PDB file of C-alpha atoms in Angstrom:
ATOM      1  CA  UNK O   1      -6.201   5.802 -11.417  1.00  0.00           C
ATOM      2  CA  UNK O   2      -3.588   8.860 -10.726  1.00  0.00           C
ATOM      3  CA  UNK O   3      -2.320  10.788 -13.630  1.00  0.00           C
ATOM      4  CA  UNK O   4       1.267  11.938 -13.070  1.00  0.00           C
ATOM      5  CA  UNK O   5       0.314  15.525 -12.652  1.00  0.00           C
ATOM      6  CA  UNK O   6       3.335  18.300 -11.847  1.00  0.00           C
ATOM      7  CA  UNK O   7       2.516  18.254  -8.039  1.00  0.00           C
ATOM      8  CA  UNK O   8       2.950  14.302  -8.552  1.00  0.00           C
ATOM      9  CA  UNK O   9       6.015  14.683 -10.174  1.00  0.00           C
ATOM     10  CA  UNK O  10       7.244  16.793  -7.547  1.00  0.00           C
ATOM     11  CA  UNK O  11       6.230  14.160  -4.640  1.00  0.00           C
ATOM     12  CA  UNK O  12       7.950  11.417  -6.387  1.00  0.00           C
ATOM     13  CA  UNK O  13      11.195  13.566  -7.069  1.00  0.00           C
ATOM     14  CA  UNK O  14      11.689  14.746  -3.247  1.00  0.00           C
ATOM     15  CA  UNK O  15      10.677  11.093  -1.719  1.00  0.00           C
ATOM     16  CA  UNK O  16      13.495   9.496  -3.754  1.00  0.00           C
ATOM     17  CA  UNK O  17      15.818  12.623  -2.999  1.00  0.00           C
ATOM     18  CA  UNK O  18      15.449  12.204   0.650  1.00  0.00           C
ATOM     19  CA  UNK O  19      15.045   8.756   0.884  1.00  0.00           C
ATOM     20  CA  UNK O  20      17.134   7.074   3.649  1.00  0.00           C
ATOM     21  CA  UNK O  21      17.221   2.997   4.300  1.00  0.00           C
ATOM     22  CA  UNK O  22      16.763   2.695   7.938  1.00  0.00           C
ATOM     23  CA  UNK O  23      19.070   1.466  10.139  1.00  0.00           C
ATOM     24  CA  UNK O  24      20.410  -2.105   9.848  1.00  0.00           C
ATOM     25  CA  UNK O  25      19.003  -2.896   6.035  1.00  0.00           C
ATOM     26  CA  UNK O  26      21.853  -1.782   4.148  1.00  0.00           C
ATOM     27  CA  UNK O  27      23.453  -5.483   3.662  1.00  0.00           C
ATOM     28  CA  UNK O  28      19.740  -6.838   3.007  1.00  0.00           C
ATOM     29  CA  UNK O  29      19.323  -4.405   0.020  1.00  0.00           C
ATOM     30  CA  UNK O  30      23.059  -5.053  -1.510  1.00  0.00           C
ATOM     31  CA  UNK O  31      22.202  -8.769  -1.486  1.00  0.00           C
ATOM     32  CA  UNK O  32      19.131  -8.456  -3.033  1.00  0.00           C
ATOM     33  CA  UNK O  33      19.894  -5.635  -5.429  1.00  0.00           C
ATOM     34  CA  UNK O  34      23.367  -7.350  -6.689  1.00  0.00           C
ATOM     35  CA  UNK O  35      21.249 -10.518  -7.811  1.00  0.00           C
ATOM     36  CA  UNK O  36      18.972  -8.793  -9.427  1.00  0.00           C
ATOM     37  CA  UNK O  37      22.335  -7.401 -11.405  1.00  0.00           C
ATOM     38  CA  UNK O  38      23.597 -10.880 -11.931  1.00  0.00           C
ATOM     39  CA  UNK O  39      20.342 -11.627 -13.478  1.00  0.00           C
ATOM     40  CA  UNK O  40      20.213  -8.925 -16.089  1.00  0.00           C
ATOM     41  CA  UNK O  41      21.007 -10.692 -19.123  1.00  0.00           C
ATOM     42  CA  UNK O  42      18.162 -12.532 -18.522  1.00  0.00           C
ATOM     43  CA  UNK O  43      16.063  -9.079 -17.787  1.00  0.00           C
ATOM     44  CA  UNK O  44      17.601  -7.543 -21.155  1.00  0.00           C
ATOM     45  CA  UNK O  45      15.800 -10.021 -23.255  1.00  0.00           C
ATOM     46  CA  UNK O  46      12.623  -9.547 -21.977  1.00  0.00           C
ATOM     47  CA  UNK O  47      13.277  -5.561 -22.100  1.00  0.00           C
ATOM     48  CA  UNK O  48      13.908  -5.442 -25.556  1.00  0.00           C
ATOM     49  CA  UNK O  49      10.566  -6.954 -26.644  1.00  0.00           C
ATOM     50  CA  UNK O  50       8.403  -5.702 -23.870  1.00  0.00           C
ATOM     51  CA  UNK O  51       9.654  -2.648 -24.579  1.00  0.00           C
ATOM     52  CA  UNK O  52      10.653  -1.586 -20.655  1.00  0.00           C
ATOM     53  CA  UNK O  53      13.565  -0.714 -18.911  1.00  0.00           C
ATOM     54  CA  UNK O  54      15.680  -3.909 -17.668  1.00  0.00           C
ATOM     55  CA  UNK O  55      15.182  -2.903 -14.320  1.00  0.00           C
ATOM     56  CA  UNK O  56      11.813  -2.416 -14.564  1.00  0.00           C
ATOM     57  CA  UNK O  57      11.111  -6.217 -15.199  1.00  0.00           C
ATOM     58  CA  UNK O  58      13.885  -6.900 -12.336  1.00  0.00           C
ATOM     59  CA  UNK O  59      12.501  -4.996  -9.489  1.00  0.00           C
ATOM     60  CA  UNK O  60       8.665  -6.453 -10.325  1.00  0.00           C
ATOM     61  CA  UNK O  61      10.755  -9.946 -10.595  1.00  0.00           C
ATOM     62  CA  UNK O  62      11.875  -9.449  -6.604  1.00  0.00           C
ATOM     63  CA  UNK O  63       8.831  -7.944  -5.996  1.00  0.00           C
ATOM     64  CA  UNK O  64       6.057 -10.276  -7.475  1.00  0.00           C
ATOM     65  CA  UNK O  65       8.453 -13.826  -7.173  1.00  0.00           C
ATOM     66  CA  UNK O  66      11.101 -12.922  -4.828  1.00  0.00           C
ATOM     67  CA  UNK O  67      13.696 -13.486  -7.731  1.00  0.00           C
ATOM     68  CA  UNK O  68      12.562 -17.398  -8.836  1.00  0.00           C
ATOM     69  CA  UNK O  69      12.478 -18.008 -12.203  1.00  0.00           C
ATOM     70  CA  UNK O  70       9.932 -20.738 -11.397  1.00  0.00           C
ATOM     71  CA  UNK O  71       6.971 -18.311 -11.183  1.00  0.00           C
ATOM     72  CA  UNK O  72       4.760 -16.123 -12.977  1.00  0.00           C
ATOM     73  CA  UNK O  73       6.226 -12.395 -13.366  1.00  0.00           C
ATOM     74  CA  UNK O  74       2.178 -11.677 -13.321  1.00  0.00           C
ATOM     75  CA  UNK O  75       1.779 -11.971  -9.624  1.00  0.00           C
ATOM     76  CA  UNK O  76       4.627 -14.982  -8.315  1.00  0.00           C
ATOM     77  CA  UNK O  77       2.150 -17.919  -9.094  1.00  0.00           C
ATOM     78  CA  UNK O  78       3.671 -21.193  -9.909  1.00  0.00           C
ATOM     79  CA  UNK O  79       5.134 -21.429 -13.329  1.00  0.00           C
ATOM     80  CA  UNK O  80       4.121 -24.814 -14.334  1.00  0.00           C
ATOM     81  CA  UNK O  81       0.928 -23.920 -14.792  1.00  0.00           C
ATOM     82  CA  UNK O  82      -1.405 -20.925 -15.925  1.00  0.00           C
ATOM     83  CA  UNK O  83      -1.848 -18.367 -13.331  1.00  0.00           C
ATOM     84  CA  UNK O  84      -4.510 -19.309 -10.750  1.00  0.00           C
ATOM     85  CA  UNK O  85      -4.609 -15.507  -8.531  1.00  0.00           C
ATOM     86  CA  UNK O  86      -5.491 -12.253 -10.946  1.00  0.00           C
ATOM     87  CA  UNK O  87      -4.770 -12.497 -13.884  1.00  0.00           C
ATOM     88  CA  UNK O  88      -6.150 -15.208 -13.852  1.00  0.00           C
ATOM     89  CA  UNK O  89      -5.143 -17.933 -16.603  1.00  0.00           C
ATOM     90  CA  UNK O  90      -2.371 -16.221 -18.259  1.00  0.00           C
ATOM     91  CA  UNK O  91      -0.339 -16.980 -20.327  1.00  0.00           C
ATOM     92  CA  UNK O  92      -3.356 -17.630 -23.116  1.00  0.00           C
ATOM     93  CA  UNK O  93      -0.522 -19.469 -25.173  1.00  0.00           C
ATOM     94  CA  UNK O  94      -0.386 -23.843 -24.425  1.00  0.00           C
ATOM     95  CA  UNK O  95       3.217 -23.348 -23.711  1.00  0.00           C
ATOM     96  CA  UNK O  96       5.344 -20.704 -22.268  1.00  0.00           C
ATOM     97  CA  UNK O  97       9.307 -19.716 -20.646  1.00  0.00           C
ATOM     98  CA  UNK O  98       9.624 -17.662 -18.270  1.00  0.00           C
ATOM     99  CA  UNK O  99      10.692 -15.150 -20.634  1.00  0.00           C
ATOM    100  CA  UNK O 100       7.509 -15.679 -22.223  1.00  0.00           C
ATOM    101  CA  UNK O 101       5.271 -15.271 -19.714  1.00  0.00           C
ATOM    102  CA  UNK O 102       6.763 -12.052 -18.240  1.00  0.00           C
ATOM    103  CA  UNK O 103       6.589 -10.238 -21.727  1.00  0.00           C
ATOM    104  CA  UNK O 104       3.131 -11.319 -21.525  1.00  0.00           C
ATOM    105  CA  UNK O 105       2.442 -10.270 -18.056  1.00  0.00           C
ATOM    106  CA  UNK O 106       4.290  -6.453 -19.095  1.00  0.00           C
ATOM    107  CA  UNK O 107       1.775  -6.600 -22.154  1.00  0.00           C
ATOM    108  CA  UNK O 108      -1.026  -6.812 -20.049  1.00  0.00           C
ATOM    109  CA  UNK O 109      -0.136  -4.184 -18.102  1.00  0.00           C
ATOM    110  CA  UNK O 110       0.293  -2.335 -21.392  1.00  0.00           C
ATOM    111  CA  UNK O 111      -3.335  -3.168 -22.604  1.00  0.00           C
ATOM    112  CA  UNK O 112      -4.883  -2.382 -18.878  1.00  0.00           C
ATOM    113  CA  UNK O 113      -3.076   0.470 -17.123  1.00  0.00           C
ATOM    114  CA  UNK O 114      -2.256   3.221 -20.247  1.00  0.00           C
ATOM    115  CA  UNK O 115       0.726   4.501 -17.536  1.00  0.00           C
ATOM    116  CA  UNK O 116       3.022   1.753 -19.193  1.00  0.00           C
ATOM    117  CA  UNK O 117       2.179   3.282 -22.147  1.00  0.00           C
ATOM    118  CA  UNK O 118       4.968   5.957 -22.774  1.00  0.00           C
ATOM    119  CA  UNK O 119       8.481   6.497 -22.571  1.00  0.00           C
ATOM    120  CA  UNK O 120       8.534   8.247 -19.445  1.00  0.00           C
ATOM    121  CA  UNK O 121      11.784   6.830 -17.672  1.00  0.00           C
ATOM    122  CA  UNK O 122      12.695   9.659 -15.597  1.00  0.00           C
ATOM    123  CA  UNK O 123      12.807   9.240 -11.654  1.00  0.00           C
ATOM    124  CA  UNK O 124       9.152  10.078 -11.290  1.00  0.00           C
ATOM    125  CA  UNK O 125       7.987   8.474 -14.248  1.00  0.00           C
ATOM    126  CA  UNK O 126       9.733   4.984 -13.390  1.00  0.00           C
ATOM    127  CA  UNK O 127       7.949   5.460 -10.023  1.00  0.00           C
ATOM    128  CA  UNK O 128       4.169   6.101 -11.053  1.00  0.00           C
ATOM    129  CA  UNK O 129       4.820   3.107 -13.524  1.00  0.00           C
ATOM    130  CA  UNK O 130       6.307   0.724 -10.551  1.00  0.00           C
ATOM    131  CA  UNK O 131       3.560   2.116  -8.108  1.00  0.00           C
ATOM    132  CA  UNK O 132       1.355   1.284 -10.778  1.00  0.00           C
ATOM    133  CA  UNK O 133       1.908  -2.221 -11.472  1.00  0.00           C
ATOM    134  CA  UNK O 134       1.093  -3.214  -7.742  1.00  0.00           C
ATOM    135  CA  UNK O 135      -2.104  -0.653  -7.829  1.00  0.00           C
ATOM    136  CA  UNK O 136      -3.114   2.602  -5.691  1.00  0.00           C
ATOM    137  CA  UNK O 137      -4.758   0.894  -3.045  1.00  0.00           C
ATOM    138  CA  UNK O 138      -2.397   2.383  -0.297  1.00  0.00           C
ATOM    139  CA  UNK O 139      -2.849   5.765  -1.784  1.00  0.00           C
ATOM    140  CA  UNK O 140      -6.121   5.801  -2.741  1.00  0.00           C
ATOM    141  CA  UNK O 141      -7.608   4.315   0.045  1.00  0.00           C
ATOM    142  CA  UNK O 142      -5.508   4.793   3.051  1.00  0.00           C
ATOM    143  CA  UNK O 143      -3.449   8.161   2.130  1.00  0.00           C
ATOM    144  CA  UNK O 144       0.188   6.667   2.661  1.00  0.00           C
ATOM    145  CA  UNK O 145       3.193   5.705   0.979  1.00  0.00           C
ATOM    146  CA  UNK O 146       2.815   2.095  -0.725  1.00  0.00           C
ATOM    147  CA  UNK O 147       5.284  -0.074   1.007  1.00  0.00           C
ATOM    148  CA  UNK O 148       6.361  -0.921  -2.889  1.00  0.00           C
ATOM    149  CA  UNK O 149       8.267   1.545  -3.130  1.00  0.00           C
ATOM    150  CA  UNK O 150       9.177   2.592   0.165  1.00  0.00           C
ATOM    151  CA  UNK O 151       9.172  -0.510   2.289  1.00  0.00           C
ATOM    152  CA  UNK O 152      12.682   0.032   4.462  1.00  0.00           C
ATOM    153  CA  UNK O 153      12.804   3.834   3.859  1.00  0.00           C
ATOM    154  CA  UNK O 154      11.796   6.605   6.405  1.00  0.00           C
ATOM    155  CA  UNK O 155       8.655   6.938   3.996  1.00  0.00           C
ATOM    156  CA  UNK O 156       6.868   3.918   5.128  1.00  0.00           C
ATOM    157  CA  UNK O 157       5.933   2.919   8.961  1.00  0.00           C
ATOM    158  CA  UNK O 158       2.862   0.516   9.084  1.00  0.00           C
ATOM    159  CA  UNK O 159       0.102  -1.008   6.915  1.00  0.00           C
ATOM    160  CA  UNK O 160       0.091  -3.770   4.698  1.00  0.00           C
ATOM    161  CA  UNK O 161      -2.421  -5.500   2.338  1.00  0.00           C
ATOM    162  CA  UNK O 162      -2.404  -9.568   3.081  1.00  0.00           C
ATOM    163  CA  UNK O 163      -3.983 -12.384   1.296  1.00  0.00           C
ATOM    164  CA  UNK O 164      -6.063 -14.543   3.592  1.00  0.00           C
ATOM    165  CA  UNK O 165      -8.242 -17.952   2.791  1.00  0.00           C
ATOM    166  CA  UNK O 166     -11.889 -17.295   3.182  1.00  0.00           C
ATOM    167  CA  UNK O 167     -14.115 -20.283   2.233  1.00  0.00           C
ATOM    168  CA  UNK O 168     -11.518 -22.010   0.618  1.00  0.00           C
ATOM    169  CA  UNK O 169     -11.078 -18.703  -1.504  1.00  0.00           C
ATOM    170  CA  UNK O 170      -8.070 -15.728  -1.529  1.00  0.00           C
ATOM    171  CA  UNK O 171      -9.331 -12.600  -0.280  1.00  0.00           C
ATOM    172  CA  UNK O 172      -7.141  -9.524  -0.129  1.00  0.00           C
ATOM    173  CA  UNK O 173      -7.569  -7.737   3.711  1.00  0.00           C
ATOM    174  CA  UNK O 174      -6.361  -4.563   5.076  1.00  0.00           C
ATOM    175  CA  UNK O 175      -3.733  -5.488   8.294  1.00  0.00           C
ATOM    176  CA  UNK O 176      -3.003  -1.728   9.628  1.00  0.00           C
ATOM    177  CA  UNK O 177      -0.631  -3.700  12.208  1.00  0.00           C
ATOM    178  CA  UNK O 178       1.450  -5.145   9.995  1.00  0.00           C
ATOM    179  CA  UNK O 179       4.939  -3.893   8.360  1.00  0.00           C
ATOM    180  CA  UNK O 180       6.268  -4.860   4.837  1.00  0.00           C
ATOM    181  CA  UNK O 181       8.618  -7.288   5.333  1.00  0.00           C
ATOM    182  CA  UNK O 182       9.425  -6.730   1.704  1.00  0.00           C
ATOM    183  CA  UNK O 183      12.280  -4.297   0.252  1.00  0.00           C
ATOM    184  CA  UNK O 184      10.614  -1.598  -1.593  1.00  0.00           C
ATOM    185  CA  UNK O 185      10.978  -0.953  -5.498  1.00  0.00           C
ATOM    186  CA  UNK O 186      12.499   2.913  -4.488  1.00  0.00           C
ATOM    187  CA  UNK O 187      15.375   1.828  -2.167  1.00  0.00           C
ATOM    188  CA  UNK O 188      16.375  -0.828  -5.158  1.00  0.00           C
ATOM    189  CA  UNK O 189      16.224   2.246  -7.522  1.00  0.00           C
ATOM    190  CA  UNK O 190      18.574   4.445  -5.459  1.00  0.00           C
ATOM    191  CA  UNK O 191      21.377   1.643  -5.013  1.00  0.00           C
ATOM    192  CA  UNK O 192      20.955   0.998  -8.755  1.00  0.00           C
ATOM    193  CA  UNK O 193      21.815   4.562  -9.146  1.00  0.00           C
ATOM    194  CA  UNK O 194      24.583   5.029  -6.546  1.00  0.00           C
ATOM    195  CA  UNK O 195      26.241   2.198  -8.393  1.00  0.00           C
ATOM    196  CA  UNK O 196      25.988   3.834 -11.947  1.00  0.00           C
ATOM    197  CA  UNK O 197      24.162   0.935 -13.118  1.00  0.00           C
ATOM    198  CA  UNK O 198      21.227   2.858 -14.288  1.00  0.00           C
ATOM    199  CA  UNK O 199      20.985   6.634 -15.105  1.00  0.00           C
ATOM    200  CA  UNK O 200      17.618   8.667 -15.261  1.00  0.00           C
ATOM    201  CA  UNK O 201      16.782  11.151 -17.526  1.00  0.00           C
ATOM    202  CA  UNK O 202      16.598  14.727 -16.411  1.00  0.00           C
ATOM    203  CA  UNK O 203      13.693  15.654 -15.363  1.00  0.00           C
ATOM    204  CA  UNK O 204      12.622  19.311 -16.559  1.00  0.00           C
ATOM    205  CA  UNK O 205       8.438  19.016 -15.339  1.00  0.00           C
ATOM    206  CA  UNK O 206       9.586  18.741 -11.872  1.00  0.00           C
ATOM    207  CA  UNK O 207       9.512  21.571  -9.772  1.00  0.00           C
ATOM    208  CA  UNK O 208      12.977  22.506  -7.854  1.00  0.00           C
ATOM    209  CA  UNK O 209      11.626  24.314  -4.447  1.00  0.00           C
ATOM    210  CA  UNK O 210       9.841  21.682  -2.636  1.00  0.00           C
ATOM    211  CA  UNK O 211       8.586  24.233  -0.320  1.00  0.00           C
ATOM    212  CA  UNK O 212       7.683  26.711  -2.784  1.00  0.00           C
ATOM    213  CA  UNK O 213       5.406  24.228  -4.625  1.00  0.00           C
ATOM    214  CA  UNK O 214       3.714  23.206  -0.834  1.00  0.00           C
ATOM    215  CA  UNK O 215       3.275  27.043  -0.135  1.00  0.00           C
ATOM    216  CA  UNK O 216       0.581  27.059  -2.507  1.00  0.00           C
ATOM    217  CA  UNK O 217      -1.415  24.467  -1.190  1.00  0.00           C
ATOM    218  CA  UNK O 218      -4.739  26.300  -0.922  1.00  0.00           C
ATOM    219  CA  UNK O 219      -7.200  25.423   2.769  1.00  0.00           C
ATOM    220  CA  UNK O 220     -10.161  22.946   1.216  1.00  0.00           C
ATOM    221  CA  UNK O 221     -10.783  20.344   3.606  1.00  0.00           C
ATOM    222  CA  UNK O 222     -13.988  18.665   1.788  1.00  0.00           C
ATOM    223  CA  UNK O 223     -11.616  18.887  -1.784  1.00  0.00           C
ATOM    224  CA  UNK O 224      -8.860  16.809  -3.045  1.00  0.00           C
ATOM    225  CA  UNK O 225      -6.284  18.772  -4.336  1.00  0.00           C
ATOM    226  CA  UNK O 226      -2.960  17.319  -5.622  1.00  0.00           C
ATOM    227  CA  UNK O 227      -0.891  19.849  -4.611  1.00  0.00           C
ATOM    228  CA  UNK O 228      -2.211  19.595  -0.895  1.00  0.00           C
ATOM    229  CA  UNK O 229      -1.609  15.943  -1.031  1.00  0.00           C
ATOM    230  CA  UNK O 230       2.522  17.125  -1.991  1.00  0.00           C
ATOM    231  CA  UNK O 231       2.117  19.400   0.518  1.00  0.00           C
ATOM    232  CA  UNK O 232       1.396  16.515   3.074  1.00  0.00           C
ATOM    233  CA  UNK O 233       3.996  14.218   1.638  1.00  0.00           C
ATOM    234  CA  UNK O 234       6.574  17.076   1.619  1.00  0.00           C
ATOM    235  CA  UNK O 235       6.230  17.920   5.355  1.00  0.00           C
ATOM    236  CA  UNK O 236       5.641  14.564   6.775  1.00  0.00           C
ATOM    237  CA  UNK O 237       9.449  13.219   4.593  1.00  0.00           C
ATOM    238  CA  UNK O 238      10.833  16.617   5.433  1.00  0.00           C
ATOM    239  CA  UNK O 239       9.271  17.490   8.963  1.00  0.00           C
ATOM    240  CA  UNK O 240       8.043  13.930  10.152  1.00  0.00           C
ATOM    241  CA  UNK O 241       4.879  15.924  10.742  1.00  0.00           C
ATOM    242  CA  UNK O 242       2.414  13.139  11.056  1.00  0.00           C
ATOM    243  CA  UNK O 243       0.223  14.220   8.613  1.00  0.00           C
ATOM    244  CA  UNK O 244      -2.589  12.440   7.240  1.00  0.00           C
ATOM    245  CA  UNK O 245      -1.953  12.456   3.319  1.00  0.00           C
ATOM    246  CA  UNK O 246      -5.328  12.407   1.734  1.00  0.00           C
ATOM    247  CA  UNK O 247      -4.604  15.623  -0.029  1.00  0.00           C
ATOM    248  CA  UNK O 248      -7.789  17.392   2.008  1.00  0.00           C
ATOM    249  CA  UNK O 249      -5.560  20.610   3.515  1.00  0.00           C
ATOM    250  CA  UNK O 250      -7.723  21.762   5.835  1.00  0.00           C
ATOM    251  CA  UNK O 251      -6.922  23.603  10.060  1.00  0.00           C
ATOM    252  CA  UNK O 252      -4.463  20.431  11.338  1.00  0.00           C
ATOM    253  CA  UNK O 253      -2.632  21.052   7.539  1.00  0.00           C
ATOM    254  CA  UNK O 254      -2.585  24.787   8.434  1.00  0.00           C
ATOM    255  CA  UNK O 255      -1.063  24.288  12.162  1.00  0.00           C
ATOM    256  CA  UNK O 256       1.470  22.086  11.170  1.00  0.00           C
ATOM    257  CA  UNK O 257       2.508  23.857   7.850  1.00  0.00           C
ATOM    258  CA  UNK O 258       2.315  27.135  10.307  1.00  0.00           C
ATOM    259  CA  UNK O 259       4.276  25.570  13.353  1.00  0.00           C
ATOM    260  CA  UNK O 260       7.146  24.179  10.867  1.00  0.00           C
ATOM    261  CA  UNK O 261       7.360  27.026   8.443  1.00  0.00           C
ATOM    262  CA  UNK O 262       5.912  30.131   9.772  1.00  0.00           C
ATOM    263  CA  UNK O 263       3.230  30.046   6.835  1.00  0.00           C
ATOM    264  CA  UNK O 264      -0.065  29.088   7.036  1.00  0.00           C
ATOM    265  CA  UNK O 265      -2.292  27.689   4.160  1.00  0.00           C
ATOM    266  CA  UNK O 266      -3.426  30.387   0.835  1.00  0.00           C
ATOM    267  CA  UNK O 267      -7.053  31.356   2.026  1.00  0.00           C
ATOM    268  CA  UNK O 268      -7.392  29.538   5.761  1.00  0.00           C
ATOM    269  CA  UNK O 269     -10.315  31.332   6.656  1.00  0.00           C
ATOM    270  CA  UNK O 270      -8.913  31.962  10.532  1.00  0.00           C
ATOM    271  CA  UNK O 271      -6.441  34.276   9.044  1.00  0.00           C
ATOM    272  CA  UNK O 272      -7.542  36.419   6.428  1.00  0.00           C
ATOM    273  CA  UNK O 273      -8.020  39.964   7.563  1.00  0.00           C
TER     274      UNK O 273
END
């Protein structure tokens, strides 16, 4: 799993900063966003004793259950009955509320994925945690944006995990093709923040010139390097350069950086004299 390193930071900070909805989803994210207000009573409670942010357990409620309080905040399955999909048979208690049975699906999290563990609820931190909660499939394994945050923004085109029935079991498949027909966690966050319902805490790790930090990407296309995986980010949300973000900067990194910026990558061997 990602650790929120200072190039990570950085990426998360100038995705939300230039995040833009795309054309004709502006009423679709009021709607959804000013139900997830109406609900927040409801969100406190759980809050207080999960010991998250109210609108962290609102956006996974839209996200995993598309706002019912008849599922599982776990992963949206049916709520009169343990979970059947992963986790699987949760809650452990005989009975449960809905309340219930989300603080217990925040306190696995908690137990499994130490990013919940902290009080991190700056921009970039409430990010990593959200990205988090679905998993780094999309970044790990297919160098993109994760439609759960960016779904409707500029930041996301194409690619979606499905669940499909194989052999009268759920299987998780890759679908390149397909587009998130779900509003991502980030574009929730920045109407949240244009209304003044939620403020973030500044943010003093990240790092102010974008371009600066992607300057000193170094050329090492058989090496993962975080800060050439900004670097990507930054010019493809900046540039729509069409970069491959698997944070390998190697001679198509160079060009590009080089044809939008007049710099070419630190130690791209073509160029040293």
């Amino acid at each position: 799993m990602p650790t929120l390193t200072p190039a990570l930071r950085s990426e998360y900070q100038m995705l939300f900063e230039t995040c833009r909805l795309k054309p004709g989803n502006a009423n679709t994210v009021k709607d959804i966003t000013e139900k997830i207000l109406a609900n927040k009573p409801r969100y406190d409670a759980v809050a207080v004793a999960a010991g998250v942010p109210w609108f962290f357990i609102g956006i996974t409620h839209y996200l995993e259950c598309s706002l019912s309080f008849s599922k599982h905040l776990h992963n949206g399955d049916p709520l009169n009955a343990k979970t059947i999909h992963v986790p699987a048979g949760r809650p452990l208690s005989k009975t449960w509320t809905w309340e219930t049975s989300a603080i217990d699906a925040i306190g696995i999290e908690k137990t499994n994925k130490p990013s919940l563990l902290w009080s991190d609820w700056t921009i970039a931190g409430t990010l990593f945690k959200l990205e988090a909660y679905n998993g780094f499939g999309y970044r790990d394994y297919h160098a993109m944006n994760t439609p759960y945050l960016w779904s409707f923004s500029q930041h996301y085109k194409t690619g979606k995990y499905i669940e499909v029935m194989v052999n009268g079991k759920p299987v998780v498949q890759w679908r390149p093709e397909l587009v998130s027909q779900q509003l991502g966690s980030a574009c929730i966050l920045r109407y949240l923040a244009n209304k003044n319902a939620i403020t973030f805490p500044t943010d003093t790790k990240v790092v102010a010139d974008y371009q600066a930090l992607a300057f000193q990407a170094e050329y090492a296309p058989a090496k993962f390097s975080d800060v050439a995986h900004f670097m990507q980010t930054y010019l493809n949300a900046t540039y729509d350069a069409g970069l491959e973000q698997d944070g390998k900067a190697g001679f198509i990194s160079s060009d590009i950086l080089f044809a939008l910026t007049g710099k070419h990558l630190v130690n791209d061997p073509r160029y040293k004299k």
